[in-house]
mmCIF file of C-alpha atoms in Angstrom:
data_model
loop_
_atom_site.group_PDB
_atom_site.id
_atom_site.type_symbol
_atom_site.label_atom_id
_atom_site.label_comp_id
_atom_site.label_asym_id
_atom_site.label_seq_id
_atom_site.Cartn_x
_atom_site.Cartn_y
_atom_site.Cartn_z
ATOM 1 C CA MET A 1 161.577 -77.671 -18.817
ATOM 2 C CA SER A 2 162.157 -77.470 -22.582
ATOM 3 C CA VAL A 3 159.261 -76.594 -24.851
ATOM 4 C CA ARG A 4 159.266 -77.088 -28.591
ATOM 5 C CA ARG A 5 158.436 -74.180 -30.802
ATOM 6 C CA GLY A 6 154.698 -74.032 -31.511
ATOM 7 C CA GLN A 7 153.794 -76.066 -28.396
ATOM 8 C CA GLN A 8 152.180 -74.630 -25.295
ATOM 9 C CA PRO A 9 153.604 -75.789 -21.943
ATOM 10 C CA ALA A 10 151.239 -78.046 -19.971
ATOM 11 C CA ARG A 11 149.379 -76.094 -17.381
ATOM 12 C CA PRO A 12 149.592 -77.299 -13.760
ATOM 13 C CA GLY A 13 145.808 -77.130 -13.497
ATOM 14 C CA THR A 14 145.336 -79.517 -16.435
ATOM 15 C CA ARG A 15 147.713 -82.095 -14.945
ATOM 16 C CA LEU A 16 145.993 -81.856 -11.562
ATOM 17 C CA SER A 17 142.575 -82.386 -13.135
ATOM 18 C CA TRP A 18 143.850 -85.500 -14.921
ATOM 19 C CA LEU A 19 145.225 -86.954 -11.668
ATOM 20 C CA LEU A 20 141.952 -86.280 -9.852
ATOM 21 C CA CYS A 21 139.972 -88.110 -12.574
ATOM 22 C CA CYS A 22 142.253 -91.153 -12.316
ATOM 23 C CA SER A 23 141.952 -91.303 -8.535
ATOM 24 C CA ALA A 24 138.173 -91.052 -8.727
ATOM 25 C CA LEU A 25 138.027 -93.995 -11.132
ATOM 26 C CA LEU A 26 140.224 -96.163 -8.924
ATOM 27 C CA SER A 27 138.485 -95.367 -5.647
ATOM 28 C CA PRO A 28 136.031 -97.931 -4.158
ATOM 29 C CA ALA A 29 132.360 -97.349 -4.837
ATOM 30 C CA THR A 30 129.128 -98.451 -3.260
ATOM 31 C CA GLY A 31 126.649 -100.432 -5.309
ATOM 32 C CA TYR A 32 124.076 -103.169 -5.131
ATOM 33 C CA VAL A 33 124.524 -106.871 -4.723
ATOM 34 C CA ILE A 34 121.999 -109.677 -5.036
ATOM 35 C CA VAL A 35 121.663 -112.620 -2.705
ATOM 36 C CA SER A 36 122.040 -115.950 -4.588
ATOM 37 C CA SER A 37 122.562 -114.337 -7.964
ATOM 38 C CA VAL A 38 125.098 -113.192 -10.502
ATOM 39 C CA SER A 39 125.940 -109.599 -11.498
ATOM 40 C CA TRP A 40 127.736 -108.181 -14.508
ATOM 41 C CA ALA A 41 128.374 -104.892 -16.253
ATOM 42 C CA VAL A 42 125.955 -103.833 -18.968
ATOM 43 C CA THR A 43 127.558 -102.921 -22.317
ATOM 44 C CA ASN A 44 127.513 -99.394 -23.702
ATOM 45 C CA GLU A 45 124.928 -100.387 -26.311
ATOM 46 C CA VAL A 46 122.468 -101.460 -23.620
ATOM 47 C CA ASP A 47 123.324 -98.405 -21.510
ATOM 48 C CA GLU A 48 122.199 -96.149 -24.344
ATOM 49 C CA GLU A 49 118.770 -97.833 -24.370
ATOM 50 C CA LEU A 50 118.113 -97.160 -20.704
ATOM 51 C CA ASP A 51 116.008 -94.111 -20.046
ATOM 52 C CA SER A 52 116.433 -91.764 -17.115
ATOM 53 C CA ALA A 53 114.230 -93.970 -14.906
ATOM 54 C CA SER A 54 116.608 -96.914 -15.273
ATOM 55 C CA THR A 55 119.333 -95.534 -13.016
ATOM 56 C CA GLU A 56 121.308 -97.574 -10.517
ATOM 57 C CA GLU A 57 118.977 -96.427 -7.746
ATOM 58 C CA ALA A 58 115.869 -97.375 -9.739
ATOM 59 C CA MET A 59 117.214 -100.640 -11.176
ATOM 60 C CA PRO A 60 115.972 -102.918 -8.346
ATOM 61 C CA ALA A 61 112.412 -101.817 -9.063
ATOM 62 C CA LEU A 62 112.708 -103.264 -12.556
ATOM 63 C CA LEU A 63 113.135 -106.786 -11.233
ATOM 64 C CA GLU A 64 110.472 -109.030 -9.805
ATOM 65 C CA ASP A 65 110.346 -109.461 -6.048
ATOM 66 C CA SER A 66 112.974 -106.762 -5.640
ATOM 67 C CA GLY A 67 112.443 -106.407 -1.910
ATOM 68 C CA SER A 68 113.789 -109.869 -1.153
ATOM 69 C CA ILE A 69 116.688 -110.149 -3.585
ATOM 70 C CA TRP A 70 118.344 -106.728 -3.555
ATOM 71 C CA GLN A 71 120.733 -105.741 -0.790
ATOM 72 C CA ARG A 72 122.729 -102.517 -0.494
ATOM 73 C CA SER A 73 126.516 -103.035 -0.453
ATOM 74 C CA PHE A 74 129.143 -100.760 1.078
ATOM 75 C CA PRO A 75 132.963 -100.534 0.947
ATOM 76 C CA ALA A 76 134.933 -102.603 3.432
ATOM 77 C CA SER A 77 135.800 -99.482 5.426
ATOM 78 C CA ALA A 78 132.140 -99.077 6.340
ATOM 79 C CA HIS A 79 132.261 -102.349 8.310
ATOM 80 C CA LYS A 80 135.268 -101.477 10.512
ATOM 81 C CA GLU A 81 134.665 -101.384 14.230
ATOM 82 C CA GLU A 82 135.273 -97.629 14.466
ATOM 83 C CA ALA A 83 133.020 -96.865 11.527
ATOM 84 C CA HIS A 84 130.123 -96.015 13.835
ATOM 85 C CA LEU A 85 132.166 -93.526 15.869
ATOM 86 C CA PRO A 86 131.932 -89.789 15.094
ATOM 87 C CA PRO A 87 134.900 -88.294 13.189
ATOM 88 C CA PRO A 88 137.624 -86.479 15.168
ATOM 89 C CA ALA A 89 137.084 -82.800 15.865
ATOM 90 C CA GLY A 90 137.905 -80.567 12.942
ATOM 91 C CA THR A 91 137.476 -83.307 10.327
ATOM 92 C CA ALA A 92 134.502 -84.121 8.173
ATOM 93 C CA ARG A 93 133.293 -87.643 7.465
ATOM 94 C CA ALA A 94 134.217 -88.596 3.914
ATOM 95 C CA GLN A 95 131.240 -89.160 1.663
ATOM 96 C CA PRO A 96 131.371 -92.436 -0.297
ATOM 97 C CA PRO A 97 131.725 -91.896 -4.038
ATOM 98 C CA PRO A 98 128.702 -92.581 -6.270
ATOM 99 C CA ALA A 99 127.993 -96.108 -7.454
ATOM 100 C CA PRO A 100 129.437 -97.081 -10.837
ATOM 101 C CA PRO A 101 126.868 -96.785 -13.637
ATOM 102 C CA GLY A 102 125.757 -99.640 -15.817
ATOM 103 C CA MET A 103 125.584 -102.450 -13.272
ATOM 104 C CA PHE A 104 122.739 -104.931 -13.733
ATOM 105 C CA SER A 105 121.902 -108.092 -11.829
ATOM 106 C CA TYR A 106 119.608 -110.999 -12.683
ATOM 107 C CA ARG A 107 118.279 -113.541 -10.251
ATOM 108 C CA ARG A 108 119.723 -117.007 -10.684
ATOM 109 C CA GLU A 109 117.700 -119.842 -9.203
ATOM 110 C CA SER A 110 118.201 -123.546 -8.753
ATOM 111 C CA GLY A 111 116.522 -126.584 -7.264
ATOM 112 C CA PRO A 112 114.116 -129.177 -8.700
ATOM 113 C CA ARG A 113 111.008 -127.324 -7.550
ATOM 114 C CA LEU A 114 111.997 -124.038 -9.138
ATOM 115 C CA ARG A 115 113.106 -125.688 -12.372
ATOM 116 C CA SER A 116 109.972 -127.789 -12.789
ATOM 117 C CA GLY A 117 107.766 -124.820 -11.857
ATOM 118 C CA THR A 118 109.489 -122.687 -14.482
ATOM 119 C CA ALA A 119 108.976 -125.437 -17.053
ATOM 120 C CA ARG A 120 105.256 -125.626 -16.254
ATOM 121 C CA PHE A 121 104.988 -121.835 -16.462
ATOM 122 C CA LEU A 122 106.577 -121.780 -19.928
ATOM 123 C CA ALA A 123 104.327 -124.608 -21.118
ATOM 124 C CA HIS A 124 101.215 -122.738 -19.981
ATOM 125 C CA ALA A 125 102.255 -119.201 -20.952
ATOM 126 C CA SER A 126 103.414 -120.096 -24.453
ATOM 127 C CA ALA A 127 100.968 -119.563 -27.296
ATOM 128 C CA TRP A 128 103.316 -120.961 -29.933
ATOM 129 C CA GLY A 129 106.397 -123.123 -30.232
ATOM 130 C CA CYS A 130 108.873 -124.519 -32.745
ATOM 131 C CA LEU A 131 108.027 -128.117 -33.638
ATOM 132 C CA ALA A 132 110.850 -130.147 -35.208
ATOM 133 C CA THR A 133 110.401 -133.498 -36.972
ATOM 134 C CA VAL A 134 112.445 -135.954 -39.037
ATOM 135 C CA SER A 135 111.715 -134.935 -42.602
ATOM 136 C CA THR A 136 110.133 -137.304 -45.107
ATOM 137 C CA HIS A 137 110.562 -134.834 -47.983
ATOM 138 C CA GLU A 138 112.508 -136.395 -50.819
ATOM 139 C CA LYS A 139 115.237 -133.723 -50.964
ATOM 140 C CA ILE A 140 115.914 -133.645 -47.212
ATOM 141 C CA ARG A 141 114.777 -137.095 -46.137
ATOM 142 C CA GLY A 142 115.989 -137.988 -42.651
ATOM 143 C CA LEU A 143 117.086 -134.432 -41.791
ATOM 144 C CA PRO A 144 115.521 -132.256 -39.062
ATOM 145 C CA PHE A 145 112.712 -130.001 -40.263
ATOM 146 C CA GLY A 146 110.950 -127.396 -38.110
ATOM 147 C CA ASN A 147 107.971 -125.098 -38.160
ATOM 148 C CA CYS A 148 106.425 -122.601 -35.738
ATOM 149 C CA VAL A 149 103.002 -123.780 -34.608
ATOM 150 C CA PRO A 150 100.328 -122.479 -32.209
ATOM 151 C CA ILE A 151 99.957 -124.536 -29.039
ATOM 152 C CA SER A 152 98.032 -124.636 -25.769
ATOM 153 C CA ASP A 153 98.333 -126.779 -22.666
ATOM 154 C CA GLY A 154 94.777 -125.909 -21.647
ATOM 155 C CA PRO A 155 92.494 -122.927 -20.969
ATOM 156 C CA LEU A 156 94.016 -120.078 -18.964
ATOM 157 C CA ASN A 157 92.529 -121.413 -15.722
ATOM 158 C CA ASN A 158 93.444 -125.055 -16.359
ATOM 159 C CA SER A 159 97.088 -125.874 -17.064
ATOM 160 C CA THR A 160 97.696 -129.543 -17.913
ATOM 161 C CA GLY A 161 101.350 -129.274 -18.949
ATOM 162 C CA ILE A 162 100.521 -131.258 -22.121
ATOM 163 C CA PRO A 163 100.840 -129.300 -25.391
ATOM 164 C CA PHE A 164 97.860 -129.565 -27.745
ATOM 165 C CA PHE A 165 97.929 -128.697 -31.464
ATOM 166 C CA TYR A 166 95.388 -127.911 -34.202
ATOM 167 C CA VAL A 167 96.945 -129.171 -37.419
ATOM 168 C CA THR A 168 96.465 -130.131 -41.041
ATOM 169 C CA LEU A 169 98.170 -132.747 -43.183
ATOM 170 C CA LYS A 170 99.083 -129.989 -45.615
ATOM 171 C CA ASP A 171 101.675 -128.817 -43.081
ATOM 172 C CA PRO A 172 105.026 -130.534 -43.873
ATOM 173 C CA VAL A 173 105.790 -131.289 -40.221
ATOM 174 C CA VAL A 174 102.417 -133.013 -39.795
ATOM 175 C CA ALA A 175 103.054 -135.083 -42.908
ATOM 176 C CA ASP A 176 106.378 -136.090 -41.343
ATOM 177 C CA LEU A 177 104.596 -137.126 -38.128
ATOM 178 C CA MET A 178 102.395 -139.544 -39.999
ATOM 179 C CA LYS A 179 105.512 -141.605 -40.805
ATOM 180 C CA ASN A 180 107.607 -140.866 -37.711
ATOM 181 C CA PRO A 181 105.644 -139.529 -34.729
ATOM 182 C CA MET A 182 108.748 -138.563 -32.703
ATOM 183 C CA ALA A 183 109.308 -134.803 -32.444
ATOM 184 C CA SER A 184 110.757 -132.050 -30.295
ATOM 185 C CA LEU A 185 109.013 -128.833 -29.265
ATOM 186 C CA LEU A 186 110.873 -125.663 -28.253
ATOM 187 C CA LEU A 187 109.091 -123.069 -26.100
ATOM 188 C CA PRO A 188 111.074 -119.823 -25.639
ATOM 189 C CA GLU A 189 110.556 -117.412 -22.756
ATOM 190 C CA SER A 190 111.208 -114.582 -25.240
ATOM 191 C CA GLU A 191 107.534 -114.742 -26.255
ATOM 192 C CA GLY A 192 106.574 -113.030 -22.993
ATOM 193 C CA GLU A 193 107.555 -109.650 -21.540
ATOM 194 C CA LEU A 194 109.730 -110.865 -18.642
ATOM 195 C CA CYS A 195 113.040 -110.698 -20.520
ATOM 196 C CA ARG A 196 112.279 -107.315 -22.032
ATOM 197 C CA LYS A 197 111.237 -105.847 -18.683
ATOM 198 C CA ASN A 198 114.511 -107.067 -17.188
ATOM 199 C CA ILE A 199 116.505 -105.486 -20.027
ATOM 200 C CA VAL A 200 117.630 -108.839 -21.385
ATOM 201 C CA ASP A 201 117.751 -109.552 -25.113
ATOM 202 C CA PRO A 202 115.075 -112.138 -26.008
ATOM 203 C CA GLU A 203 117.814 -114.310 -27.528
ATOM 204 C CA ASP A 204 120.006 -114.013 -24.424
ATOM 205 C CA PRO A 205 120.732 -117.445 -22.821
ATOM 206 C CA ARG A 206 119.338 -116.097 -19.530
ATOM 207 C CA CYS A 207 115.925 -116.052 -21.214
ATOM 208 C CA ALA A 208 114.703 -119.564 -20.455
ATOM 209 C CA ARG A 209 114.037 -122.161 -23.142
ATOM 210 C CA LEU A 210 112.008 -125.301 -22.632
ATOM 211 C CA THR A 211 112.324 -128.303 -24.948
ATOM 212 C CA PHE A 212 110.035 -131.329 -24.974
ATOM 213 C CA THR A 213 110.804 -134.510 -26.854
ATOM 214 C CA GLY A 214 108.182 -137.169 -27.270
ATOM 215 C CA GLN A 215 105.595 -138.836 -29.437
ATOM 216 C CA MET A 216 102.905 -136.892 -31.262
ATOM 217 C CA ILE A 217 99.525 -138.610 -31.229
ATOM 218 C CA THR A 218 96.053 -137.794 -32.510
ATOM 219 C CA VAL A 219 93.653 -136.705 -29.776
ATOM 220 C CA SER A 220 91.081 -139.380 -28.974
ATOM 221 C CA PRO A 221 87.346 -138.657 -29.533
ATOM 222 C CA GLU A 222 86.830 -138.548 -25.748
ATOM 223 C CA GLU A 223 89.369 -135.732 -25.421
ATOM 224 C CA VAL A 224 88.439 -133.656 -28.488
ATOM 225 C CA GLU A 225 86.100 -131.370 -26.542
ATOM 226 C CA PHE A 226 88.848 -130.442 -24.085
ATOM 227 C CA ALA A 227 91.299 -129.938 -26.968
ATOM 228 C CA LYS A 228 88.817 -127.509 -28.555
ATOM 229 C CA GLN A 229 88.563 -125.530 -25.314
ATOM 230 C CA ALA A 230 92.326 -125.513 -24.930
ATOM 231 C CA MET A 231 93.101 -124.308 -28.453
ATOM 232 C CA PHE A 232 90.118 -122.092 -29.258
ATOM 233 C CA SER A 233 90.194 -120.251 -25.917
ATOM 234 C CA ARG A 234 93.809 -119.231 -26.560
ATOM 235 C CA HIS A 235 93.489 -118.830 -30.356
ATOM 236 C CA PRO A 236 89.897 -117.772 -31.123
ATOM 237 C CA VAL A 237 90.657 -117.114 -34.804
ATOM 238 C CA MET A 238 91.137 -120.865 -35.316
ATOM 239 C CA ARG A 239 87.370 -121.306 -35.371
ATOM 240 C CA LYS A 240 87.323 -119.434 -38.713
ATOM 241 C CA TRP A 241 90.176 -121.283 -40.421
ATOM 242 C CA PRO A 242 89.161 -122.761 -43.845
ATOM 243 C CA ARG A 243 87.503 -126.139 -43.318
ATOM 244 C CA GLN A 244 88.810 -127.625 -46.569
ATOM 245 C CA TYR A 245 92.175 -128.071 -44.849
ATOM 246 C CA GLU A 246 90.615 -130.792 -42.670
ATOM 247 C CA TRP A 247 92.006 -129.658 -39.352
ATOM 248 C CA PHE A 248 92.346 -132.084 -36.465
ATOM 249 C CA PHE A 249 93.809 -132.132 -32.963
ATOM 250 C CA MET A 250 97.086 -133.650 -31.827
ATOM 251 C CA LYS A 251 99.004 -133.634 -28.571
ATOM 252 C CA MET A 252 102.485 -134.593 -27.463
ATOM 253 C CA ARG A 253 103.096 -137.569 -25.214
ATOM 254 C CA ILE A 254 106.079 -136.081 -23.404
ATOM 255 C CA GLN A 255 109.045 -138.358 -22.782
ATOM 256 C CA HIS A 256 111.875 -135.932 -21.947
ATOM 257 C CA ILE A 257 111.919 -132.368 -20.612
ATOM 258 C CA TRP A 258 114.924 -130.066 -20.981
ATOM 259 C CA LEU A 259 115.234 -126.575 -19.505
ATOM 260 C CA GLN A 260 117.949 -124.025 -20.251
ATOM 261 C CA LYS A 261 117.959 -120.757 -18.309
ATOM 262 C CA TRP A 262 121.625 -119.831 -18.068
ATOM 263 C CA TYR A 263 124.714 -119.626 -20.285
ATOM 264 C CA GLY A 264 125.816 -123.238 -20.179
ATOM 265 C CA GLY A 265 124.154 -126.618 -20.084
ATOM 266 C CA VAL A 266 120.557 -127.784 -19.853
ATOM 267 C CA VAL A 267 118.669 -129.365 -16.974
ATOM 268 C CA ASP A 268 116.875 -132.676 -17.413
ATOM 269 C CA ILE A 269 113.554 -132.537 -15.530
ATOM 270 C CA SER A 270 111.785 -135.772 -14.709
ATOM 271 C CA ARG A 271 108.203 -136.253 -15.876
ATOM 272 C CA GLU A 272 107.137 -136.825 -12.269
ATOM 273 C CA GLU A 273 108.582 -133.488 -11.112
ATOM 274 C CA TYR A 274 107.152 -131.684 -14.112
ATOM 275 C CA PHE A 275 103.551 -132.847 -13.810
ATOM 276 C CA LYS A 276 103.580 -132.408 -10.035
ATOM 277 C CA ALA A 277 104.808 -128.799 -10.227
ATOM 278 C CA VAL A 278 102.746 -125.626 -10.044
ATOM 279 C CA PRO A 279 103.410 -123.141 -12.864
ATOM 280 C CA ARG A 280 105.595 -120.265 -11.657
ATOM 281 C CA LYS A 281 107.376 -117.440 -13.502
ATOM 282 C CA ALA A 282 111.001 -117.962 -14.472
#
């Protein structure tokens, strides 16, 4: 073998180490799989954020209801008929290589009940939402205009599924509603801790988003007392807001319900399914 001047010949030990590393990377590994779900590899940026407790062995504990959705997976060789037999004399049973790092799985659910229950949960758990109207402002007349507003669908022990609002005409979106009462309301799951606990970015499409479209109406005198309980129990500071702003209560008469909780598409939930459902976590 010819060696250029100034170069050191490759050592056999170095070449052998390189071959062993390649074979280890290509060998099958055990891991975890989820029943009725989707798995993917976590990027290096997310990997760096995981502390020592968030290892592959500990990852199932980070998800809700881990006992029923996680299932240990093994290489195909482990399921052969002779796999249960002891190894021949003089040979040792090969130990399976460690699971690949950075694998994360997230439960994916479907079905009208689950979707409507998730929608009711978001409506009840959300303390604020993004309300969008058709603007009446001279410079942007007819264009969408949005604002973040506090909401409540009832006291903590009484979910109605109907969003209530405490508003003033000095808010541009409320001024818009006086001329065109149609609006949409976005309620993101990112407000809660579920996405963060599952190591999902709050803006990730797997963090559910609920959108209502409907007509905004002023709460009737008969319902004002309940509206007060709904809003003030969830936002106590509202009681001290300046009275010169002439606050009053509104609610949305929901016409359409849209839920997105995955990468593509939204689900149209019927009003009947929605109001019949029991709030449940996404």
